[in-house]
Coordinates of C-alpha atoms in Angstrom, one line a residue:
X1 CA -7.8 12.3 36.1
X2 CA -8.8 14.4 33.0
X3 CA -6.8 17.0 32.1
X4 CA -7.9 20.6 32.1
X5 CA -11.2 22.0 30.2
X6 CA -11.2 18.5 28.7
X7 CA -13.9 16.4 29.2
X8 CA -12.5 12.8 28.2
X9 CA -9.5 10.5 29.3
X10 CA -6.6 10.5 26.9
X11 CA -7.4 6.9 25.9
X12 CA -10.9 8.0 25.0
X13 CA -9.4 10.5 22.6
X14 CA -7.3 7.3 21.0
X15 CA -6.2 4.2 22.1
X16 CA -2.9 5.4 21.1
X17 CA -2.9 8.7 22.7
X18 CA -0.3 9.0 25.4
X19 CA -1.3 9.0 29.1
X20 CA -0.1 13.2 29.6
X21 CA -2.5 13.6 26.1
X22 CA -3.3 16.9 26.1
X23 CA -6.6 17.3 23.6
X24 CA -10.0 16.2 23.6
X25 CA -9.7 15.1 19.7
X26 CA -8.0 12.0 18.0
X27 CA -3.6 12.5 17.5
X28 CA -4.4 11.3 13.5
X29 CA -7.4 13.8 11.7
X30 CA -8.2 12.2 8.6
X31 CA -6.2 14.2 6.1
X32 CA -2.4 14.0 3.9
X33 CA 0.6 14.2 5.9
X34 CA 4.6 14.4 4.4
X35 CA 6.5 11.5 5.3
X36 CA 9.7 12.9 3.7
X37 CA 11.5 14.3 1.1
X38 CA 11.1 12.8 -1.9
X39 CA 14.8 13.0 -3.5
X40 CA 15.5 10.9 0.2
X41 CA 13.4 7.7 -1.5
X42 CA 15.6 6.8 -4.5
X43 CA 14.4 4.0 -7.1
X44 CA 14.7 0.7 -5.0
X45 CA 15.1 2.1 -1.7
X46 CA 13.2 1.4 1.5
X47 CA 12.6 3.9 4.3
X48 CA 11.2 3.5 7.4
X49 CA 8.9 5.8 9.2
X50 CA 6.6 5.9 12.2
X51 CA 3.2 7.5 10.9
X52 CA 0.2 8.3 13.2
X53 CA 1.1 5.7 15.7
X54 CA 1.9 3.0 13.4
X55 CA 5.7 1.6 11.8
X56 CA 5.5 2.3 8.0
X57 CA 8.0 2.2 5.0
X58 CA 8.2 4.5 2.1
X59 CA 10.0 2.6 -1.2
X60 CA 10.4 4.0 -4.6
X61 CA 9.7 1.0 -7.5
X62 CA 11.9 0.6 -10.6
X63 CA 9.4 3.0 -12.4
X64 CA 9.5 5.6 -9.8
X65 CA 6.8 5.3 -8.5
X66 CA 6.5 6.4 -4.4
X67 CA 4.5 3.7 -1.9
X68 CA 4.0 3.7 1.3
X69 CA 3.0 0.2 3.4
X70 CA 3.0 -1.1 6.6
X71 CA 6.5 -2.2 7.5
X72 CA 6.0 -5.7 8.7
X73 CA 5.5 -8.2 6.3
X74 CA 1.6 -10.1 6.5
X75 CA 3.5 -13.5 6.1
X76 CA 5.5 -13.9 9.0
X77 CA 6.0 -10.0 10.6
X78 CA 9.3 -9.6 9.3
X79 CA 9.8 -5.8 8.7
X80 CA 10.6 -4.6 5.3
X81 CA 13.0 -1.6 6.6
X82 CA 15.7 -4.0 8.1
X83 CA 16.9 -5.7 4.8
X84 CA 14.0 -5.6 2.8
X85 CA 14.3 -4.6 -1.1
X86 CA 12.4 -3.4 -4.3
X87 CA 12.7 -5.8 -6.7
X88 CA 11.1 -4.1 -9.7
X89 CA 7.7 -3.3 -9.5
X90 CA 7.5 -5.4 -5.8
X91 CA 8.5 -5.2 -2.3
X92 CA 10.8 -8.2 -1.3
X93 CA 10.4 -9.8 1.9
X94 CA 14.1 -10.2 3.9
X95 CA 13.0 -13.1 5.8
X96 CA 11.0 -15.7 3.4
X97 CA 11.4 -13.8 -0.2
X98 CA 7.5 -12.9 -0.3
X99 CA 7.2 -10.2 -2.8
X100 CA 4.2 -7.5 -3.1
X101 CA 2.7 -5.6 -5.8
X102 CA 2.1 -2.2 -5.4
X103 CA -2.4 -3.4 -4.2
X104 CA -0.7 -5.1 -1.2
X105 CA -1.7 -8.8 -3.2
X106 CA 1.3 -11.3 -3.0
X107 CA 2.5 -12.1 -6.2
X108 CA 5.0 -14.8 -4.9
X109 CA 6.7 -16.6 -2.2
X110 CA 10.8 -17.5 -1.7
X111 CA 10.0 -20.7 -2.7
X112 CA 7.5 -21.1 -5.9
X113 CA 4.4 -22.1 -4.5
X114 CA 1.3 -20.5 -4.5
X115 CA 0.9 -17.4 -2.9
X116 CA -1.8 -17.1 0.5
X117 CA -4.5 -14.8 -0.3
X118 CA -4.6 -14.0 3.0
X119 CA -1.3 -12.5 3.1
X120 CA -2.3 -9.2 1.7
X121 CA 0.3 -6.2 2.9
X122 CA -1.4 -2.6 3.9
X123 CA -0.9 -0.2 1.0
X124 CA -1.1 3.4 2.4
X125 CA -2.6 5.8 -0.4
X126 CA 0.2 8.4 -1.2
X127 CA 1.1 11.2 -3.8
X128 CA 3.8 13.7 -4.0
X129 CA 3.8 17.1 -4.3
X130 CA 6.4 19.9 -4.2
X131 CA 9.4 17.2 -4.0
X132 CA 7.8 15.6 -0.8
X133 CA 6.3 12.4 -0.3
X134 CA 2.5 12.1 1.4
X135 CA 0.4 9.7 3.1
X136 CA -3.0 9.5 3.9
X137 CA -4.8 8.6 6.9
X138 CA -8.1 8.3 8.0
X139 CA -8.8 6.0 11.6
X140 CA -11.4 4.1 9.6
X141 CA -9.1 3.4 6.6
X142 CA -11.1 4.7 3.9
X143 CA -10.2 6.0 1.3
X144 CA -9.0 9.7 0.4
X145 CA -11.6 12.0 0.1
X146 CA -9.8 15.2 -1.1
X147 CA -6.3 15.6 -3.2
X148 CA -3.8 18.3 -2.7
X149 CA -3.5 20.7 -5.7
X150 CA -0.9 21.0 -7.9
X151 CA 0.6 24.3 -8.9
X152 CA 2.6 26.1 -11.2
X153 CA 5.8 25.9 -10.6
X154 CA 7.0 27.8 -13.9
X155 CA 9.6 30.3 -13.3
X156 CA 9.9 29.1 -9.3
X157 CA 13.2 27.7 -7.3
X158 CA 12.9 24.5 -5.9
X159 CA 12.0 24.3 -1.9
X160 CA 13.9 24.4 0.7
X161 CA 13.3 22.5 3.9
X162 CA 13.6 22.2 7.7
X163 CA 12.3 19.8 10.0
X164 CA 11.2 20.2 13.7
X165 CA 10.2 17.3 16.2
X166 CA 8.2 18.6 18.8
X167 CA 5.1 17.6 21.0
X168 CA 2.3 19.2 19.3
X169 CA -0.9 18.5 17.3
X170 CA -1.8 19.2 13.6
X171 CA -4.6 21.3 14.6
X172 CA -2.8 23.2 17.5
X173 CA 0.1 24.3 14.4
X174 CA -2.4 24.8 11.3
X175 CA -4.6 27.5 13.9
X176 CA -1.7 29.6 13.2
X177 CA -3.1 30.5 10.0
X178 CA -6.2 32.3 11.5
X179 CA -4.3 33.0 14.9
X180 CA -4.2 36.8 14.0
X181 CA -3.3 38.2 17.3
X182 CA -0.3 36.0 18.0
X183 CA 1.3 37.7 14.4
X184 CA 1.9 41.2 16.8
X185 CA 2.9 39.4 19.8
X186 CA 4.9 36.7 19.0
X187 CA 6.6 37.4 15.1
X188 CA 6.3 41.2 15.5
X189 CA 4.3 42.1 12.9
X190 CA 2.2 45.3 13.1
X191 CA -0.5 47.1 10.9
X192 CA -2.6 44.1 10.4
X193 CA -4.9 43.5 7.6
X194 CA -7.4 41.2 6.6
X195 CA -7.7 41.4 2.5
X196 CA -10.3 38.3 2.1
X197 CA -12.2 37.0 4.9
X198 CA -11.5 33.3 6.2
X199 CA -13.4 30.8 3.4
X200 CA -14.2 27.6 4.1
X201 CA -15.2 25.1 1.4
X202 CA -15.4 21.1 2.4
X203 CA -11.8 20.2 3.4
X204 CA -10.3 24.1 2.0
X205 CA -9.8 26.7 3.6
X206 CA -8.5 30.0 2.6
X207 CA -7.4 34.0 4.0
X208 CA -5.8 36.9 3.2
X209 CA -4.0 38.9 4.9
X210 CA -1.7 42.1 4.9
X211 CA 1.7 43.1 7.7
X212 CA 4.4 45.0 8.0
X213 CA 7.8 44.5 9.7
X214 CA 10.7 46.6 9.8
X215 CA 13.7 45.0 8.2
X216 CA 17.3 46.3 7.6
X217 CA 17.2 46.7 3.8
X218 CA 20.0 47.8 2.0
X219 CA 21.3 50.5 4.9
X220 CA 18.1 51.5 5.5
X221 CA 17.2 50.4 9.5
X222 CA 14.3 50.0 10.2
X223 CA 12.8 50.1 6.8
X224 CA 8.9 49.3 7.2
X225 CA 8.1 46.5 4.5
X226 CA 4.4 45.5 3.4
X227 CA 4.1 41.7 2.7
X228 CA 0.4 40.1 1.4
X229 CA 0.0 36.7 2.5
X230 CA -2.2 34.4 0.9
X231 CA -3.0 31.1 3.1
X232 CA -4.8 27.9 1.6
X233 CA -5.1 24.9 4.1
X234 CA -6.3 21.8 2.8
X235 CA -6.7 19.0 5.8
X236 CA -5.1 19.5 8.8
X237 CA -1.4 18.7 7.6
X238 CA -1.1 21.3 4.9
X239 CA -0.7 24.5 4.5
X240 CA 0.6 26.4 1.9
X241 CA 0.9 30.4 1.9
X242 CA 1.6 32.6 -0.8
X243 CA 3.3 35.8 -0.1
X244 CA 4.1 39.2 -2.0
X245 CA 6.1 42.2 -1.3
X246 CA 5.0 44.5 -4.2
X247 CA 7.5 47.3 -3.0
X248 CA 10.3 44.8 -4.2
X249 CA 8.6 42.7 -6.4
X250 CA 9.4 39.8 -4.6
X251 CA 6.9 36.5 -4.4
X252 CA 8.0 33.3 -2.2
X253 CA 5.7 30.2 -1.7
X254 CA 6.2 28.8 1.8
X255 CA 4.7 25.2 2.9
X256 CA 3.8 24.4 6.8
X257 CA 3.7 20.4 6.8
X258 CA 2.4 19.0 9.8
X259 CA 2.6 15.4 10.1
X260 CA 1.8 13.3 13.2
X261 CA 4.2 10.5 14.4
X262 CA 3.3 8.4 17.8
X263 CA 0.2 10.3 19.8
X264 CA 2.5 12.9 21.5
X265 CA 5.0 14.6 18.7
X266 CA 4.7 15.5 15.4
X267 CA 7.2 16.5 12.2
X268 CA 6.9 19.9 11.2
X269 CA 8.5 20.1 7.8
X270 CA 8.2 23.8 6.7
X271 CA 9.8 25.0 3.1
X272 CA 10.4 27.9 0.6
X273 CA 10.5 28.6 -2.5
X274 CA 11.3 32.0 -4.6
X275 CA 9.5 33.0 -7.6
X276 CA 11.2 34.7 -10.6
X277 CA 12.6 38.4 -9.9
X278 CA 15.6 39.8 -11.1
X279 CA 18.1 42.1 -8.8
X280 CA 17.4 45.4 -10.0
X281 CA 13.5 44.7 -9.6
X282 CA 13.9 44.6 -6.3
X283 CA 16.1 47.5 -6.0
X284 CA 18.2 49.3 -8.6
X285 CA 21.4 49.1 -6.5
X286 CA 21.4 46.0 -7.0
X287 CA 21.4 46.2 -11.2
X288 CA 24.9 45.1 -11.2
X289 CA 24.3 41.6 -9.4
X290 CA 24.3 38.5 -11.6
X291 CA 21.1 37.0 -11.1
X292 CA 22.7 33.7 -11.3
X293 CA 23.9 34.9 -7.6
X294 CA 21.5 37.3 -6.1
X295 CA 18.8 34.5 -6.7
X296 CA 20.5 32.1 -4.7
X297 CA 21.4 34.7 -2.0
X298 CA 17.7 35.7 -1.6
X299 CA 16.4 32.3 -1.3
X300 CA 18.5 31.4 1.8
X301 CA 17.8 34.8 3.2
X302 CA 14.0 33.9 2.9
X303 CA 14.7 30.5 4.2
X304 CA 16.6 31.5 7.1
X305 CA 14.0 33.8 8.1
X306 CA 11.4 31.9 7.2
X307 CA 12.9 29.1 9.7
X308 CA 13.6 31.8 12.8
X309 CA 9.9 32.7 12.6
X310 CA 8.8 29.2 13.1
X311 CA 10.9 28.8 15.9
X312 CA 9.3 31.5 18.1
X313 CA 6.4 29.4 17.9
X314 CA 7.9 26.3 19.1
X315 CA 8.2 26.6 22.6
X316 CA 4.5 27.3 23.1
X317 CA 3.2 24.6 21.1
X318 CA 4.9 22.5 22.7
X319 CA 4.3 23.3 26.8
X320 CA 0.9 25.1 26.0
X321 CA -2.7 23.3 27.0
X322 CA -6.0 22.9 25.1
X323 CA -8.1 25.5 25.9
X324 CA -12.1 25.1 25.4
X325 CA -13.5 26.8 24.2
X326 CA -10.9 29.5 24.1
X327 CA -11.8 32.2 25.7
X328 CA -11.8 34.7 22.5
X329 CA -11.3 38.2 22.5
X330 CA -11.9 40.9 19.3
X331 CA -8.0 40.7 17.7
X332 CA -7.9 36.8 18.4
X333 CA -8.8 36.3 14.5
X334 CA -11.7 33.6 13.4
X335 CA -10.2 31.1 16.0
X336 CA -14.0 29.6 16.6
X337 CA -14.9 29.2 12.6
X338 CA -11.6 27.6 12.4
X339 CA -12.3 25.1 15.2
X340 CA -15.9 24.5 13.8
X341 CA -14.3 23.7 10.5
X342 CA -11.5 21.4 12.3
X343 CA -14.4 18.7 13.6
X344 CA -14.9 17.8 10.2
X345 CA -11.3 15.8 10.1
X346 CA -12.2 13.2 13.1
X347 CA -14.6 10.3 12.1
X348 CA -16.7 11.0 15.8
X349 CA -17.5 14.6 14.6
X350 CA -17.7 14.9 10.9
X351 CA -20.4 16.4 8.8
X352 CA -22.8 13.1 8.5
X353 CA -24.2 12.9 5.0
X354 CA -27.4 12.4 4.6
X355 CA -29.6 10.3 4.0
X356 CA -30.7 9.4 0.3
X357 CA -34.8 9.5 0.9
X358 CA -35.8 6.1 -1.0
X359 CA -38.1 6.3 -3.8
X360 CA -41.7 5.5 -3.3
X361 CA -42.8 2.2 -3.2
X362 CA -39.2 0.9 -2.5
X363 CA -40.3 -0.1 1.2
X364 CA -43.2 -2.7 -0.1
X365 CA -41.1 -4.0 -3.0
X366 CA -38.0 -5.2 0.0
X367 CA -40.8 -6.4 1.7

């Protein structure tokens, strides 16, 4: 029976989607998702992970450098993240000694003879950014198209973290950031601006927008603070938003990381960071604070908020059904652009490029 507004099975969706699967699209877009912390992978650990429906381990070489692989070992199936080690450079194998360089080639066996050539081990592409470790996947297994930008992070605290698990999507949690009309409803945010139109360019996206939210600032109830937001999505698993309160000179850089796990839930890692202020900046009552403690003290406030906001959002995500096409209404935000722009992270509905016309005469010469 197909669910709701959907026109395919689950299993046409994926063959990993689960039988309730509640979207017409694959579980795994093509894009870079988290897989962790990266201060949780230490040089010569191994850490197992379930990524887009597959068992995967994250290990840290001698050098420092972060790989991801698949967690069972091409020899015999034996799976890295139950006594498996970094030996160097090289993943050991627990149950024969096979080793693997960071290509996925075997370098040796537990018993020196000559390595199979066949017994090549799935090397995931990965990078880090902002302390967190990411993988890429595309259903097809090629290879990454786009890279995640660094930034500068002169002058800014480190991040922050939560983690949820919940049934969701990638796409469902990144329409947030053109989901306008749920901002008033569900965070309580009024006086809603858009400062730049949404901008889509290949795999980025970008908005701006303007709020305000009353806040219980320094005895004042009910004070009415302006924060600009600016949002830059690249794939379906990242999302990073600046914001800026120029009435207290306060800037924080918040990540929404939405990885997928088995077909059905997902890990939504969100962060914060704080950008440099000083106490009396944001007010001058608060001149005679050490920075070396209001800092601190303004981060977790951030955080914590930061974390009760995402949790409003939770409970809809998860129970909600995939409307389409939504049935839009002027306030919803660019909810159909965004959509449009989504199809481009599934292998059935991507841009096709095209065709290189061949240069005359090439015809008769293959002839």
């Amino acid at each position: 029976m197909t669910h709701p507004r959907l026109a395919v099975l689950p299993s046409e969706a994926h063959p990993k989607a689960p039988a309730d699967y509640r979207y017409p699209f694959s579980p795994f877009p093509t894009g870079w998702y988290q897989l962790g912390p990266s201060a949780d992978v230490r040089p010569g650990q191994v850490v197992s992970k379930t990524f887009a429906g597959d068992e995967v381990v994250v290990w840290r070489t001698e050098s420092g450098e972060a790989r991801i692989s698949g967690a069972h070992c091409p020899h015999m199936g034996a799976h890295f993240g139950h006594g498996g080690k970094v030996q160097g450079e090289e993943l050991w194998c627990p149950f024969h000694g096979f080793c693997f360089d960071g290509e996925g080639s075997c370098t040796k066996t537990g018993y020196d003879t000559k390595p199979p050539k066949t017994a090549r081990l799935r090397i995931i592409p990965s990078l880090e950014r902002h302390g967190f470790v990411f993988g890429w996947h595309d259903d097809l297994g090629r290879a990454p198209r786009f890279t995640i930008p660094e930034t500068d992070d002169a002058g800014w605290t480190g991040f922050r973290h939560h983690a949820f698990n919940l049934r969701g999507h990638p796409q469902e949690t990144t329409e947030n950031s053109v989901d306008t009309g749920h901002l008033a409803v569900v965070h309580g945010y009024t006086g809603i601006e858009t400062l730049e139109r949404l901008k889509l360019d290949g795999d980025h996206l970008t908005v701006r927008y303007a709020m305000h939210r009353k806040l219980d600032f320094l005895g004042q109830p009910d004070k009415i603070i302006r924060t600009e937001f600016t949002i830059h999505v690249y794939g379906l698993g990242y999302s990073r938003v600046e914001a800026h309160v120029p009435e207290l000179n306060l800037r924080s850089r918040h990540l929404v990381l939405s990885s997928p796990i088995d077909g059905d839930r997902i890990d939504l890692t969100i962060a914060v960071a704080m950008g440099e202020t000083s106490p009396r900046d944001v007010h001058r009552l608060l001149s005679w604070v050490p920075k070396a403690l209001f800092r601190p003290a303004a981060h977790l406030g951030m955080f914590k908020a930061y974390v009760h906001d995402v949790s409003q959002d939770l409970a809809i995500w998860e129970n909600k059904s995939y409307v389409h096409p939504a049935q839009v209404a002027q306030g919803d935000g660019p909810i159909g652009r965004y959509r449009t722009w989504a199809r481009r992270f599934y292998p059935d509905t991507e841009p096709k490029k095209k065709a290189t016309p061949a240069e005359p005469g090439a015809g008769a010469a293959s002839a």
